[in-house]
XYZ file of N, CA and C in Angstrom:
735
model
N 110.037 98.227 -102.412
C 109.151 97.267 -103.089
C 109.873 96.463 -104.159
N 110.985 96.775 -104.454
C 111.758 95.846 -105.787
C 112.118 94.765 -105.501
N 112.556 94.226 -104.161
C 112.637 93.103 -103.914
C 110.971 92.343 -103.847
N 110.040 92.752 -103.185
C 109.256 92.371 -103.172
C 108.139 92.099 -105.029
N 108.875 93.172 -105.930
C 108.322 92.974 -107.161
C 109.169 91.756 -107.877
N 110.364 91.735 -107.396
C 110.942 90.384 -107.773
C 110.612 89.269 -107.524
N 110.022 89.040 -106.673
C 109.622 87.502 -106.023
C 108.205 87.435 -106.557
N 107.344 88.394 -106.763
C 105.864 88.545 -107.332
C 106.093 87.926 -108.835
N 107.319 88.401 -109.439
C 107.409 88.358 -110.837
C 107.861 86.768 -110.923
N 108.724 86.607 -110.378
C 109.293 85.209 -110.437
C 107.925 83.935 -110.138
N 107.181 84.481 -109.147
C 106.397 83.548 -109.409
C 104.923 83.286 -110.099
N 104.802 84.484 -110.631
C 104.193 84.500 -111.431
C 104.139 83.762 -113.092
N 105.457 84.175 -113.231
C 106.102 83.791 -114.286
C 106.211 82.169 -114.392
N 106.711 81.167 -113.003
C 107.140 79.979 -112.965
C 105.774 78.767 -113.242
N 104.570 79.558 -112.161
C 103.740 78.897 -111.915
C 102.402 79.719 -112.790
N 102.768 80.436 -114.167
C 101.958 80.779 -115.275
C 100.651 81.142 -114.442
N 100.758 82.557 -113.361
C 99.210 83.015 -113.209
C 98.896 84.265 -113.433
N 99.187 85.000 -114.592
C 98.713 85.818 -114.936
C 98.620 86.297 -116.495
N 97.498 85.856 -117.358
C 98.032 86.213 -118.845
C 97.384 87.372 -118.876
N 96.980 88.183 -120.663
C 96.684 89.004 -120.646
C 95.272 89.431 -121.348
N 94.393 90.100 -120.481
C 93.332 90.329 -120.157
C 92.517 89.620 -119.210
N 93.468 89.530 -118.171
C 93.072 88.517 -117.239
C 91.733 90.345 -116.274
N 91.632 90.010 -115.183
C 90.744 90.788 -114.667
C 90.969 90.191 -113.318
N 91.539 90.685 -112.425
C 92.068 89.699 -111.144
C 91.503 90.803 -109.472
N 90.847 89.927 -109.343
C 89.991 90.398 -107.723
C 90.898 90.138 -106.721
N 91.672 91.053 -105.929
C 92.453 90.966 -104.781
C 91.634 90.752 -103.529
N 92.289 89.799 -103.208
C 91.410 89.785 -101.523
C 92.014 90.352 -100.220
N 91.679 91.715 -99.503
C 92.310 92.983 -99.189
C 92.001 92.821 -97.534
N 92.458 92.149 -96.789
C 91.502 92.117 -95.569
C 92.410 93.408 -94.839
N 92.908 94.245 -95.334
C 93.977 95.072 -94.706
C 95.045 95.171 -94.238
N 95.464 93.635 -93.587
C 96.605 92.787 -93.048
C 97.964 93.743 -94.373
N 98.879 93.522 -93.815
C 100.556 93.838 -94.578
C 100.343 92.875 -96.225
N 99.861 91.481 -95.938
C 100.451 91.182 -96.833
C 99.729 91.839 -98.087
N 98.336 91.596 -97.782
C 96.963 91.601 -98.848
C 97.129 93.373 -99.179
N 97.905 94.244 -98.748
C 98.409 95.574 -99.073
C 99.681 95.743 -99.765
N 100.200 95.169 -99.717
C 101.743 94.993 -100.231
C 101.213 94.246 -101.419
N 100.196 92.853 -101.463
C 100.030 92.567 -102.807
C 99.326 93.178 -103.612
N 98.524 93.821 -103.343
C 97.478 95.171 -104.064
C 98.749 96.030 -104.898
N 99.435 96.199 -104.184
C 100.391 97.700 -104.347
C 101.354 97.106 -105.038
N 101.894 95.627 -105.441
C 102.708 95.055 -105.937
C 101.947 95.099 -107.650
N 100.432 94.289 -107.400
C 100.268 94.181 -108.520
C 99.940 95.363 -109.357
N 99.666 96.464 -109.063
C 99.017 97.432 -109.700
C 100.417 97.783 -110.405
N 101.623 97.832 -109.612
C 102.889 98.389 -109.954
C 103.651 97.214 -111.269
N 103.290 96.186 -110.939
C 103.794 95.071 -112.066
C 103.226 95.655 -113.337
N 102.057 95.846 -113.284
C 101.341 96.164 -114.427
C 102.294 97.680 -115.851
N 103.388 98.355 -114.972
C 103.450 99.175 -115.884
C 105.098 98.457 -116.501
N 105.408 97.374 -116.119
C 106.662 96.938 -116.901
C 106.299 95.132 -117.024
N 105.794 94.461 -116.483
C 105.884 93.121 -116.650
C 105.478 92.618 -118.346
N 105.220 93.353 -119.215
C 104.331 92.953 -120.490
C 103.256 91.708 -120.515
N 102.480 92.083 -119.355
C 100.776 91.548 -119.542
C 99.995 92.591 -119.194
N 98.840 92.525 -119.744
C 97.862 93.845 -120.182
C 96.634 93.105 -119.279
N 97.012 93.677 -117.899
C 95.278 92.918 -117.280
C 94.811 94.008 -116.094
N 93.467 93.551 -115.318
C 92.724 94.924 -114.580
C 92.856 94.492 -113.085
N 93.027 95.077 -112.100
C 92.716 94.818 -111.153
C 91.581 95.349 -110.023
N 91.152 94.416 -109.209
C 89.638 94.882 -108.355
C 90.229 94.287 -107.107
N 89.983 95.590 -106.152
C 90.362 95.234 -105.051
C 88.925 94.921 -104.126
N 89.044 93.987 -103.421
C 87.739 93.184 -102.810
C 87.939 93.046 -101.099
N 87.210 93.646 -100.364
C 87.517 93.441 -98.799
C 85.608 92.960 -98.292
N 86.150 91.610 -97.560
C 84.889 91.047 -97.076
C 84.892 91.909 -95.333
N 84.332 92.211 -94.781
C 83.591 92.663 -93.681
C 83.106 92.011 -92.936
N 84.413 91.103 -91.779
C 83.710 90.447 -91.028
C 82.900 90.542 -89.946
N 82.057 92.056 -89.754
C 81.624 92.838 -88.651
C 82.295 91.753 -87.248
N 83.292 91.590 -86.327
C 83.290 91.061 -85.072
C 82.198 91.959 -84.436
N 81.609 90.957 -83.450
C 80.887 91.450 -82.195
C 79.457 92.268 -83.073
N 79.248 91.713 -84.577
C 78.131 92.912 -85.047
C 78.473 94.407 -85.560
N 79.976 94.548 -85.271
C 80.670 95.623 -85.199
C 81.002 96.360 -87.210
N 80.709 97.287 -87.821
C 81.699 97.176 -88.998
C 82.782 97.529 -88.745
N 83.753 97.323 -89.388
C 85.423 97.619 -89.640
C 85.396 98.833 -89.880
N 86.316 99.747 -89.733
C 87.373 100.845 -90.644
C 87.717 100.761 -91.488
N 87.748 100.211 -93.018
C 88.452 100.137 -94.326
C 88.788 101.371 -94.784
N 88.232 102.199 -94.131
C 88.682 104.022 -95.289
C 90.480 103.725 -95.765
N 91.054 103.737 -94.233
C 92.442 103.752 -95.311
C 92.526 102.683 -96.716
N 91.717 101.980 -96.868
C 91.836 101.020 -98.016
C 91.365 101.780 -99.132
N 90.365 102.239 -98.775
C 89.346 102.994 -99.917
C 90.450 104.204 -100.182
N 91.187 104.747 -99.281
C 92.021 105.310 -99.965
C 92.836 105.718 -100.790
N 93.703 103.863 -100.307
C 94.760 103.576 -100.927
C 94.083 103.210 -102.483
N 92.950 102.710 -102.627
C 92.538 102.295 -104.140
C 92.746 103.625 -104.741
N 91.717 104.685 -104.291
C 91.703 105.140 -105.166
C 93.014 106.184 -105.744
N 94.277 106.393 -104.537
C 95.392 106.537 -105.168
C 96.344 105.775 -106.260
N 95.636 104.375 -106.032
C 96.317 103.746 -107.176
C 95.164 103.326 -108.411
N 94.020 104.306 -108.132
C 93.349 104.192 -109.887
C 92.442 102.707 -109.973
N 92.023 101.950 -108.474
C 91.880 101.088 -109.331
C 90.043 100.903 -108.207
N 89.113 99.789 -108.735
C 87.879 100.022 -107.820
C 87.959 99.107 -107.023
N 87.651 99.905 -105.604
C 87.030 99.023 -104.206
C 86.357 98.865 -104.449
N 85.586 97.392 -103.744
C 84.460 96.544 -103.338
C 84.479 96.651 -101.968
N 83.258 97.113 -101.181
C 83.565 96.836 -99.519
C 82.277 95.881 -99.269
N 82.360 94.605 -99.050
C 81.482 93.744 -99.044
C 80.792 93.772 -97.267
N 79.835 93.988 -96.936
C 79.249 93.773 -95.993
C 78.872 91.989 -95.245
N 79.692 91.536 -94.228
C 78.762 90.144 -94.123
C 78.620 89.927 -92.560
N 78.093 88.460 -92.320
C 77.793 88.177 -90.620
C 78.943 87.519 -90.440
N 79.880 87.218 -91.009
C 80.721 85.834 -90.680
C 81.210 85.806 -89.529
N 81.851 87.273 -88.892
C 81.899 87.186 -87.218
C 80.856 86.542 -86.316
N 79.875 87.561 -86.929
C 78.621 86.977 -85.604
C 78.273 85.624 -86.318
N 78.465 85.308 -86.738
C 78.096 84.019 -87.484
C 78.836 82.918 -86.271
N 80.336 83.135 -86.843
C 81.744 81.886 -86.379
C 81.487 81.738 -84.915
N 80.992 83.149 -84.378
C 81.717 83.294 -82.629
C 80.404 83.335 -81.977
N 78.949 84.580 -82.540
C 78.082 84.925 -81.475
C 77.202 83.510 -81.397
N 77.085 83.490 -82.915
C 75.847 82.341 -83.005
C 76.383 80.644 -83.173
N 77.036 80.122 -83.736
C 77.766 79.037 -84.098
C 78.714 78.624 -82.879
N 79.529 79.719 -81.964
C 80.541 79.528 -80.871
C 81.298 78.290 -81.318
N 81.665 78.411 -82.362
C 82.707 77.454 -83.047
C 83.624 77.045 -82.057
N 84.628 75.818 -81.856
C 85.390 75.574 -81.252
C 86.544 75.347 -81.811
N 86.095 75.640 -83.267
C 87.520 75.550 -84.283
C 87.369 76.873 -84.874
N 86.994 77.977 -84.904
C 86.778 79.343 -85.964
C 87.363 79.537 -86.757
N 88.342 78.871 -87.122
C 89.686 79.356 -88.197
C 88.724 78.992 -89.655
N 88.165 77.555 -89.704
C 88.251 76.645 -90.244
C 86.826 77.428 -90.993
N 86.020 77.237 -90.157
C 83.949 77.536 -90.793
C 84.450 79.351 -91.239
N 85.163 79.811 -90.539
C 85.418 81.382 -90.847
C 86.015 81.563 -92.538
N 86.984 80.615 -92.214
C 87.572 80.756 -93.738
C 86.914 80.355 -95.095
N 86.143 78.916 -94.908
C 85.198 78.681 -95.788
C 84.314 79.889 -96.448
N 83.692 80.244 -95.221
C 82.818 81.355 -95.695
C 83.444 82.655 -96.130
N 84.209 82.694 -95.960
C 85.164 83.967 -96.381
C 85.242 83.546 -98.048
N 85.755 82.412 -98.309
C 86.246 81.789 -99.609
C 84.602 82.138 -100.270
N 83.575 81.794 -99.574
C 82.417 81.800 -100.707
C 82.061 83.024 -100.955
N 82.503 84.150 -100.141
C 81.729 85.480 -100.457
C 83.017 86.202 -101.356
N 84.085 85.842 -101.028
C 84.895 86.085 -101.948
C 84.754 85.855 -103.348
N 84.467 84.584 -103.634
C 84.564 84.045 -104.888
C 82.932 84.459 -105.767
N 82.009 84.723 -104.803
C 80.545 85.239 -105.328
C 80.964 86.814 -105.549
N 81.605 87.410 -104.701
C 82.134 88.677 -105.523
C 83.001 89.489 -106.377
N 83.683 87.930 -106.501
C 84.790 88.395 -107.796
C 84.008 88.383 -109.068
N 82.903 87.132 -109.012
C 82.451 86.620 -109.800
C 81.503 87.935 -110.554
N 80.706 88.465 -109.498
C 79.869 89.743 -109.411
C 80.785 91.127 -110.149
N 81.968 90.983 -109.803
C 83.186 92.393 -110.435
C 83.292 91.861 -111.601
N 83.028 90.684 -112.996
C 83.493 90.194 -113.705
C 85.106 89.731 -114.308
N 86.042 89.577 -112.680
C 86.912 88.597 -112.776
C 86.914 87.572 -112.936
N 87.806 87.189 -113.654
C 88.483 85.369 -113.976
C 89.270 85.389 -113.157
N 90.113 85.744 -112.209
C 91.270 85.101 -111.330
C 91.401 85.978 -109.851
N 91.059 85.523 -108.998
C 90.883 86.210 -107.615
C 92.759 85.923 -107.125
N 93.129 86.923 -106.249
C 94.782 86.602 -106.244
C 94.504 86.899 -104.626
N 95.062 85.724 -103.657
C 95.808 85.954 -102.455
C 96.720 86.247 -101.725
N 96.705 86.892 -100.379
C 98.251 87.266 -100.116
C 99.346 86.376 -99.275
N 99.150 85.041 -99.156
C 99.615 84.178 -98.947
C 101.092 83.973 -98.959
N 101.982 84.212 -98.020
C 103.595 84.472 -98.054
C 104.190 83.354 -98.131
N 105.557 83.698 -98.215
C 106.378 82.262 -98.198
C 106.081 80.965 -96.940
N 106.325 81.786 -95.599
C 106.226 81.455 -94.196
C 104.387 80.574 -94.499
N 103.461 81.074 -94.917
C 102.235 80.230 -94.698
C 102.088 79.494 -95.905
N 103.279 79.424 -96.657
C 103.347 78.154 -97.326
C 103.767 76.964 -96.778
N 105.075 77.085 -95.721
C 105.385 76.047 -94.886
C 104.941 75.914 -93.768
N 104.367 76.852 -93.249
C 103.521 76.503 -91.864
C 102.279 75.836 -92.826
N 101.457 76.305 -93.327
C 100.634 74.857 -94.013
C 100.618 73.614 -93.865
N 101.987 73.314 -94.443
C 102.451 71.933 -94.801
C 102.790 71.151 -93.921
N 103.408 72.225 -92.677
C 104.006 71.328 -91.319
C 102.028 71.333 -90.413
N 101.477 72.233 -90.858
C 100.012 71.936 -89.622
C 99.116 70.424 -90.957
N 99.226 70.381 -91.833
C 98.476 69.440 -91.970
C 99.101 67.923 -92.361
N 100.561 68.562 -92.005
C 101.593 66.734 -91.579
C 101.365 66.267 -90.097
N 101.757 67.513 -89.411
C 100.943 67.324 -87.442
C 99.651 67.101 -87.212
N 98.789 68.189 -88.453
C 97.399 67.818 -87.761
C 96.197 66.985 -88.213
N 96.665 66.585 -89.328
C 95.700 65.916 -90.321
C 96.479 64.735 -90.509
N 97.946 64.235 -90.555
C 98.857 63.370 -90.584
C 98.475 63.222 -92.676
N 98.911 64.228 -92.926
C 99.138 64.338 -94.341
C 99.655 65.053 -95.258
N 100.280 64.576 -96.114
C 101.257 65.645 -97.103
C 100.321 66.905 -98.037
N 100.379 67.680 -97.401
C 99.880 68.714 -98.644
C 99.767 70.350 -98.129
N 99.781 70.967 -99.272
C 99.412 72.028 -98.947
C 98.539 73.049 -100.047
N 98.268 74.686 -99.628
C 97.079 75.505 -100.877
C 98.022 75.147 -102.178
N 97.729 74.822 -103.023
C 98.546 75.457 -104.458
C 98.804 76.897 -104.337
N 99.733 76.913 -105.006
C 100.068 78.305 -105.810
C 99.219 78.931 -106.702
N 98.602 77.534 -107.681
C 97.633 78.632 -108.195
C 96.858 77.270 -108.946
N 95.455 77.752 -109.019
C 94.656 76.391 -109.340
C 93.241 77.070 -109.722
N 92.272 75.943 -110.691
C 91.091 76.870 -110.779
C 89.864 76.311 -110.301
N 89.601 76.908 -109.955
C 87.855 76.412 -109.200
C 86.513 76.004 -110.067
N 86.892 75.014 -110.426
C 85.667 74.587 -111.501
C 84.165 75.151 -111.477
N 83.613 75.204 -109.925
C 82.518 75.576 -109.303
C 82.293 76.933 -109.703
N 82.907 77.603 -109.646
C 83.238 78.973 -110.115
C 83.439 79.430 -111.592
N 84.352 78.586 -111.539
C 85.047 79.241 -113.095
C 85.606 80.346 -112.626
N 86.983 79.997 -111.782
C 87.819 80.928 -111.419
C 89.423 80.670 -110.934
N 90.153 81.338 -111.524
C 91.659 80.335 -111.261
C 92.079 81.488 -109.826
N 92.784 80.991 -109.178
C 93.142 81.313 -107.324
C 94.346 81.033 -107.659
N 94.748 82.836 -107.439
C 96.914 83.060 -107.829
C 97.059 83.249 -106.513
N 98.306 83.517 -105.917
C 99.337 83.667 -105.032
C 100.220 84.243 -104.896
N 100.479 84.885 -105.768
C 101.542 85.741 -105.936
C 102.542 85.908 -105.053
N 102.463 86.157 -103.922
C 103.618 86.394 -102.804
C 104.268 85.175 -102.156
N 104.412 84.206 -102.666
C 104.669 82.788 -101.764
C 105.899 82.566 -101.832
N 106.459 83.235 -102.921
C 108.505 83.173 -102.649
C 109.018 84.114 -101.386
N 108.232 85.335 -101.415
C 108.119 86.636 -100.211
C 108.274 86.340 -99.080
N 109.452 86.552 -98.257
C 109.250 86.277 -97.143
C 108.701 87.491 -96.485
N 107.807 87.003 -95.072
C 107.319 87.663 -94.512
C 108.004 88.664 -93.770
N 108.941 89.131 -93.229
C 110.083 89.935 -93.247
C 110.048 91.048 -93.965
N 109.987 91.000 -95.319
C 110.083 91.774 -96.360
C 109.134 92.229 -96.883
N 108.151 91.334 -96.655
C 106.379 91.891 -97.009
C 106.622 93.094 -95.865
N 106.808 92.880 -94.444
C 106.520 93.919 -93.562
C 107.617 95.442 -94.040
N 108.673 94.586 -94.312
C 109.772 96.237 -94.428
C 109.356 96.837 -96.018
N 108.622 95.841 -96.905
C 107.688 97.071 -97.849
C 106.930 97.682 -97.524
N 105.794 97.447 -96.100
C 104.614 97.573 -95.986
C 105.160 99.068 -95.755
N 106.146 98.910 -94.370
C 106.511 99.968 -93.704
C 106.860 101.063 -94.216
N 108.032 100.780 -95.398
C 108.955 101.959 -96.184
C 108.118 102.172 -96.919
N 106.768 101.721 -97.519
C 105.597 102.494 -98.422
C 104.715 102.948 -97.767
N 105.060 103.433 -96.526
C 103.218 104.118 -95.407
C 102.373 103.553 -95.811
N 102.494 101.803 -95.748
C 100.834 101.295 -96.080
C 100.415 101.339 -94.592
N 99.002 101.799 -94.685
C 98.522 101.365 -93.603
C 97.181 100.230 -93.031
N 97.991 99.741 -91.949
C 97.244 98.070 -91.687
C 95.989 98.750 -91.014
N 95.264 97.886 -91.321
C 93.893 97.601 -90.526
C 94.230 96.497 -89.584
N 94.117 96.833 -88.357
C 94.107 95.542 -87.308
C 92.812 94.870 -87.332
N 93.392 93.777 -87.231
C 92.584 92.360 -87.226
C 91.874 92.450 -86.100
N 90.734 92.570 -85.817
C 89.523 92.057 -84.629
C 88.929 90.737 -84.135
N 89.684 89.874 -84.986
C 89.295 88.520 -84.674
C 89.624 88.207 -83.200
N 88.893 87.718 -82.654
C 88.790 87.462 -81.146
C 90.347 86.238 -80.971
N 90.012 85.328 -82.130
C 90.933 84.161 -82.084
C 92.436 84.661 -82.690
N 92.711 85.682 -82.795
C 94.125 86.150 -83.562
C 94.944 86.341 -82.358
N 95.928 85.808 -82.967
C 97.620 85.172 -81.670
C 97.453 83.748 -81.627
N 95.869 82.971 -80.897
C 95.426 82.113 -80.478
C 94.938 80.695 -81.661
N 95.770 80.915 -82.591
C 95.519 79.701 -83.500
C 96.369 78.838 -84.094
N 95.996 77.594 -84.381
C 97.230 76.483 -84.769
C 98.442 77.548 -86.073
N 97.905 78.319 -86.298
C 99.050 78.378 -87.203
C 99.976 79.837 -87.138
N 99.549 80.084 -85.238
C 99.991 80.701 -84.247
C 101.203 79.962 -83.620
N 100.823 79.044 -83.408
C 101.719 77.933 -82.844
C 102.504 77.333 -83.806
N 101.983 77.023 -84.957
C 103.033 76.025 -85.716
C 104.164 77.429 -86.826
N 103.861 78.909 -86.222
C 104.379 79.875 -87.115
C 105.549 79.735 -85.730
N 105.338 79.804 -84.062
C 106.143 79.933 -83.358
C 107.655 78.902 -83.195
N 106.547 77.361 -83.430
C 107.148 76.372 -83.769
C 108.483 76.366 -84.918
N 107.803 76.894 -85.579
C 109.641 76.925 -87.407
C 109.794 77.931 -86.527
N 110.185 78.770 -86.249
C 110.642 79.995 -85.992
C 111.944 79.408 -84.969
N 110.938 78.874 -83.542
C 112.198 77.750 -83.304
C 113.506 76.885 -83.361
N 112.791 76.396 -84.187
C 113.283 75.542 -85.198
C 115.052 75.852 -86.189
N 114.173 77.016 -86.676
C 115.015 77.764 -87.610
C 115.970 78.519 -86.593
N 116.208 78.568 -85.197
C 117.155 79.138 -84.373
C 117.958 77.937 -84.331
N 117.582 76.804 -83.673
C 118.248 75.884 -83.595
C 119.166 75.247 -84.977
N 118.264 74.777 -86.090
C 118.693 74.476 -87.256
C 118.506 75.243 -88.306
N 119.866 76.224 -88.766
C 119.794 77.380 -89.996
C 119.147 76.579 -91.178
N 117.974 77.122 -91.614
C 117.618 76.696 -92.981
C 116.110 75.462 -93.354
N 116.190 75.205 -91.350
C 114.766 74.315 -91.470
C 113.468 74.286 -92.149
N 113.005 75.391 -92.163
C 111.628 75.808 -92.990
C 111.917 75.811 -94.983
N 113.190 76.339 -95.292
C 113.963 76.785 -96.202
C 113.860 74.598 -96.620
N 114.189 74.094 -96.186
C 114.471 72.484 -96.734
C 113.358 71.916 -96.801
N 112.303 72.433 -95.810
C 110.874 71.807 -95.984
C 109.815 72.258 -96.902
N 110.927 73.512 -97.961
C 109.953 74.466 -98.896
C 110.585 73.292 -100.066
N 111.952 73.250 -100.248
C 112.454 72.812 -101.107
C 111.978 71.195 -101.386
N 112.038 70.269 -100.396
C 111.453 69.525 -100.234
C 109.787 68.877 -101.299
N 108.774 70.247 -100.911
C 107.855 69.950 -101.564
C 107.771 70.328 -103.353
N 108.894 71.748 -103.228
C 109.077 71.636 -104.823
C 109.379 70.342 -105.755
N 110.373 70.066 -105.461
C 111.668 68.345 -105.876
C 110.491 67.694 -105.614
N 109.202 67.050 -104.834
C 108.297 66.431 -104.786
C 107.001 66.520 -105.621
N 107.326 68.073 -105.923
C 106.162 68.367 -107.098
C 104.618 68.477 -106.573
N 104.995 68.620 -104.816
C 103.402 68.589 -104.129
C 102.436 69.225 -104.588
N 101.109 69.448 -104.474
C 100.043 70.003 -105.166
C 100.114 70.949 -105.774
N 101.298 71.149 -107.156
C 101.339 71.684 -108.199
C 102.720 72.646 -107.613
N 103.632 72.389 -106.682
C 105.029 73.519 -106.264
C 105.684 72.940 -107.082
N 105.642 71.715 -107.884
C 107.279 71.574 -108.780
C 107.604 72.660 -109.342
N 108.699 72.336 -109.752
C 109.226 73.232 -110.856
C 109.254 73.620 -112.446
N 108.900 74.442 -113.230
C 108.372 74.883 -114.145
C 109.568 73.699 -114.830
N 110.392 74.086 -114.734
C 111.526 73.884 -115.478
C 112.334 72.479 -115.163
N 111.819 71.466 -114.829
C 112.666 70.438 -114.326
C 114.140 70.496 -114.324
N 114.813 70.587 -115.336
C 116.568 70.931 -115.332
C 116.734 72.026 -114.483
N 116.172 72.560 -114.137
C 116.581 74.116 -113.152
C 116.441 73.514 -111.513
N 115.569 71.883 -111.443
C 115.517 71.856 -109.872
C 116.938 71.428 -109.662
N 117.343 72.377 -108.322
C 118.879 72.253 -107.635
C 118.533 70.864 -106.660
């Protein structure tokens, strides 16, 4: 995990999202990363010098009507001292039984974002934190230059007026690589994803796409990160202007 507490710290530090007495709602869907960042932040907490709480939060997308397995989650909290939320919702039968979306990524995630942010709000957090890696920082940027024909991508960290809630990131220097060989060498254990549409989505394809890419040309994804820093895109500049290489 030290490499992985290094890149947490660094960007925490660059892009100022965590002060102290903050109260920060993790969003835990079980996946590697959203476990590795749980287990990152709880561990920052005993050397970084900020004094804040963490709440771990898992929405329940019953597929098929179905509930999930979270126990290993409920586990893992309470080995690391800190409180689960296991939120009950329809958003499966919602996206797929009733709606038969033809885009699901899109109406799925929305609603994910609102029950999220109504239950951080409910835990009395100020800052909900995602597990968002390096890799779906630039697959982002390349699906909404291909698919939207426009420059942008999530911030790093920003606050939701509607709310009254700032949305960290913590893992976005992390490559995904290394999220997995923490996940592994710490026996976290994943909850598999039930989404009907998982393998099968644009950012399935545009993750296969750099991957490509990056065989052919060493460093492709790596120039299109750097790229939006030096550009200062929706808040990636650099803390430090004299420090951009």
């Amino acid at each position: 995990m030290q490499k992985i507490l290094g890149y947490m710290r660094r960007a925490i530090d660059e892009f100022d999202m965590i002060e102290d007495g903050d109260k920060i709602a993790v969003g835990v869907s079980g996946g590697k990363d959203s476990l590795v960042l749980l287990k990152g932040l709880v561990m920052l907490r005993s050397f970084i010098g900020i004094q804040y709480d963490v709440v771990a939060i898992t929405l329940d997308p019953r597929f098929g009507g179905v509930p999930g397995d979270y126990s290993s989650v409920r586990e893992m909290c309470d080995e690391l001292g800190i409180e689960y939320r296991l939120v009950d919702t329809h958003i499966g039968e919602i996206v797929f039984d009733i709606r038969h979306e033809t885009n699901p990524c899109s109406l799925c995630a929305r609603m994910r974002r609102g029950a999220l942010h109504n239950e951080a709000k409910a835990a009395g957090c100020n800052k909900v934190a995602l597990g968002h890696n390096y890799e779906d920082v630039v697959e982002t940027f390349v699906m909404n230059l291909f698919n939207e024909g426009r420059l942008g991508c999530f911030a790093p960290k920003n606050y939701l007026s509607r709310k009254d809630l700032v949305l960290i990131r913590p893992l976005v220097f992390a490559p995904e690589r290394q999220i997995r060989s923490a996940a592994n060498r710490n026996g976290l254990k994943i909850v598999k994803s039930k989404c009907p549409a998982d393998g099968h989505t644009s950012r399935e394809r545009t993750k296969q796409f750099l991957a490509e890419r990056d065989k052919i040309d060493k460093g492709f994804s790596d120039r299109l990160f750097g790229a939006m820093r030096r550009a200062g895109l929706d808040g990636w500049g650099f803390k430090d202007k004299s420090s951009d290489p």
